[in-house]
Amino acid sequence: MTASRRILAGIGLDGWAVRLALFLPGLGLLPGTAVMATPVEDIRHQLQKGEYAAAVRQVEEAVRAAPDSEDLQVLQVRAFLEVGRYAEAKATLAAGLVQLPQSIRLRWIGREVALANGQPETAARMSDEIRQLVSSRAWAYRDPVNLVIFARVALLLGADPKDVLDKVLATAQKGDPALPDTYLAKGELAMEKHDFALAAQAYQEGLKQFSDDPDFHFGLARSYAEGDRTAMLAELEAALKINPRHVPSLLLLSDHHIASEDYDGAEKLLEEIKAVNPWRPEAWAYRAVIAHLRNQPETEKIYRQNALHSWPANPLVDWLIGKKLAEKYRFAEAEAYQRQALQFDPAYLPAKAELASDLLRLGQEGEGWQLAQEVHAKDDYDVEAYNLTTLHDTMAKYATLTTDDFIVRMTAHEADVYGPKVLELLGRAHARLTQKYGVELARPTYVEIFGDQKDFAVRTFGMPDIPGFLGVCFGRVVTANGPAANAAQPANWETVLWHEFCHSVTLQLTKNKMPRWLSEGISVYEESQADPSWGMHMNPRYREIIMKGELTPVANLSGAFLAPPTPEHLQFAYFESSLVVQFIVEHYGADHLRAILVDLGAGEEINRAIAAHTAPLSDIEKEFSVYAKNLAEQLAPGLEWDRPKAALLEPGAENDLAEWTRKHPDNYWALNLHARELMEAKKWSEAKELLLHFISLFPRQTGAESAYRQLAAVHRALGETVEERSVLTRMVAQDDDATDACLRLMELAQEAKDWPAVTQAAGRFLAVNPLVVPPYRYLARASMETGDTAAAIEADRTLLKLDPPNPADTHFQLAQLLHRTGDPGARRQVLEALEEAPRYREALALLLEINHPPAESAVPAGPAEEKKP
């Protein structure tokens, strides 16, 4: 095969692509179709600006004057499609094909016309006609505009996406770098394959030349939708500034409002779409979603019928409804919609992929994994499908731990090390939370703990590069990052699992019909109820947000999770949600909170459910605002909280800052600054006095900057180990992931022979990281010293699974413990010790003792016992 034939031979579409490939080498392209400055450019400009009525009028006049203009024929069809005049688009297309029977551009837009009119067979015929025309008359379609059409049809008919991207679209772009269609096609291809980074790159490249084209801003917004909602909203704003009636952008913005639970806002946008195109299927599908979420089944049915008005078997409609319901965790209802979409079109891959995800999240893994494999087999370039099938192979190697209530999957190593602790923690959470909320859960709850953050992200979101989540609950299925996945930023895995299992309780109680803020708020609240060091507590930054009047209204709280201005504001959304729950419980009682959840499960709307069991939402918001402000003011009321002006923090302003600090001795920021200065100067006694005063004013400090941490360092520098230990004990009691403090506490408590304190500190450490050696060493020693042989044996066994630096000592210690209990496994352990250290004298002595135990004392026979020979 010649080099020219090899270029597209990989597409393998009956030779027609190979014929076209003959014209690609050397860029022997025909020039792009000549366009008239008027009226073609005028009409395009009108469509870009959303002046659809004017565009329709002008293009009709222009086509009458120049019926053989392919540009005008395509624009006329496009104009009718934009405003939902599908029958007229069909008639216009037919007339255009009479004038231009060889046009593949008309046939490509004709696919869209056919589908809009409910004629999928005609759409397929259009694609086949394009294939035939290019196969027989390749020389006629060498210009960049037609190459883009060829690329799109090739993809539709199963061509290799990489070949299309690298060969066809690259050639079109080189032939005419100023053709917007090429960049749009590249972006659409990447979006279809869920390669959002590649899509963003294509749209950004196009925007450099076509910044006034709303399609590029919209495309870039789509590429950001899964990862950066703030950037998405900025691009949608740019698109709608150019064209306030840009339907794709209005649809994506409606989607965002639905995700934020702002259904009224979404409906306003959908009304704007209706004014442009009264029969846009996606708009009616979104209305159906809102009706479903509002428990309006009859209205939902009407809206779905409207969505199917032009094409009664359009699989996109049910796919979209189901997709949005799944995003609301309504997986059972979403499953039904995806199955209906597949009844309309069994080959519709988006529905099959969504159904696979829904089933996996419902715990129906057999069919879920099978469908994911089918999607990957049909489209091996789809990133999400590839990720899922790869993950399936990884999870096949996971260990499975079971109880009556749970099936837990973990990496074999992690299951071996701390799997029993996971089951114990989940068992406690199950007993406490199901009783508290009065719910009987479906059995079992599936819990999957991942040793790699990317595996967690793929299982949870379908994509590997979505950081920032510790765990997610879908109802009966919980996914979580394990300690190994959180190694860079350690988190308390116990509180993570408690939090996520609480979601399982409340989601099942409400049948997954609860707003995000309430779900997250209850889970964070229940963390702090289980352990005072867990959960989220008022801190200086949260105080500042509240005192600035930046509370999000309760009705809008779910939206605060989607596009926060900073990561700090996202954390505050969790905290504020938990405060609302705390407010309800304190003012109305836990039984009223549960009653709200029961009403939600019965289909009641959240505002009405709250009003029925507490007060109208408007009253709740006013009372809660006062409540939150009071709590903020109660945080260290003896401190001043005004920040120093930014100028004081600039280089060269040290003297002014020092003066400001002296004038504000009880200012939070001044105390922090002064303490750091004293410590840097190693003025330990002065720092100690200052920090003790600081803590007396603000006793509940946590985090890396807390005064407890600084004071412990000062005590250590002064050699005051008793005081250091006291400070660290207070610190870890309110900071659930301070492993460095726990480690130092173990050291100090062991020196003081305070074995219960050693055990407690080791337990706190292991709740964050159970995969390292030191805490087990301390725990084994403390258990031996307190006579808890079983705990010491368990600690030593676990220690050996972590490849300790001196395994001979651990084997010997374990052998001693086992021998003490009469366990025959002692011999194996002492042999293991000797294998590591053959001259280990104590081990040799123990082996002799095991092999030759002292003879048992003879017991004389009783007088009535008869001796036998």
Short mmCIF file of C-alpha atoms in Angstrom, two decimals, residues 64 153 198 241 249 304 362 364 456 488 501 583 651 655 662 844 851:
data_model
loop_
_atom_site.label_atom_id
_atom_site.label_comp_id
_atom_site.label_asym_id
_atom_site.label_seq_id
_atom_site.Cartn_x
_atom_site.Cartn_y
_atom_site.Cartn_z
CA ARG A 64 -34.91 32.95 -4.04
CA VAL A 153 -19.77 11.04 8.91
CA LEU A 198 -8.88 17.66 24.86
CA LYS A 241 -23.62 38.15 26.15
CA SER A 249 -26.16 27.80 26.47
CA ARG A 304 -42.26 14.14 28.29
CA LEU A 362 -27.69 0.52 42.90
CA GLN A 364 -26.60 -4.43 40.73
CA PHE A 456 -12.08 5.96 43.63
CA ALA A 488 -0.63 13.13 50.72
CA PHE A 501 -22.99 5.59 56.07
CA PHE A 583 -30.50 24.63 64.65
CA PRO A 651 7.75 43.64 52.94
CA ASN A 655 7.97 47.95 62.26
CA ARG A 662 1.45 45.87 70.39
CA LEU A 844 16.91 -20.23 70.59
CA ASN A 851 10.35 -28.30 71.98
#
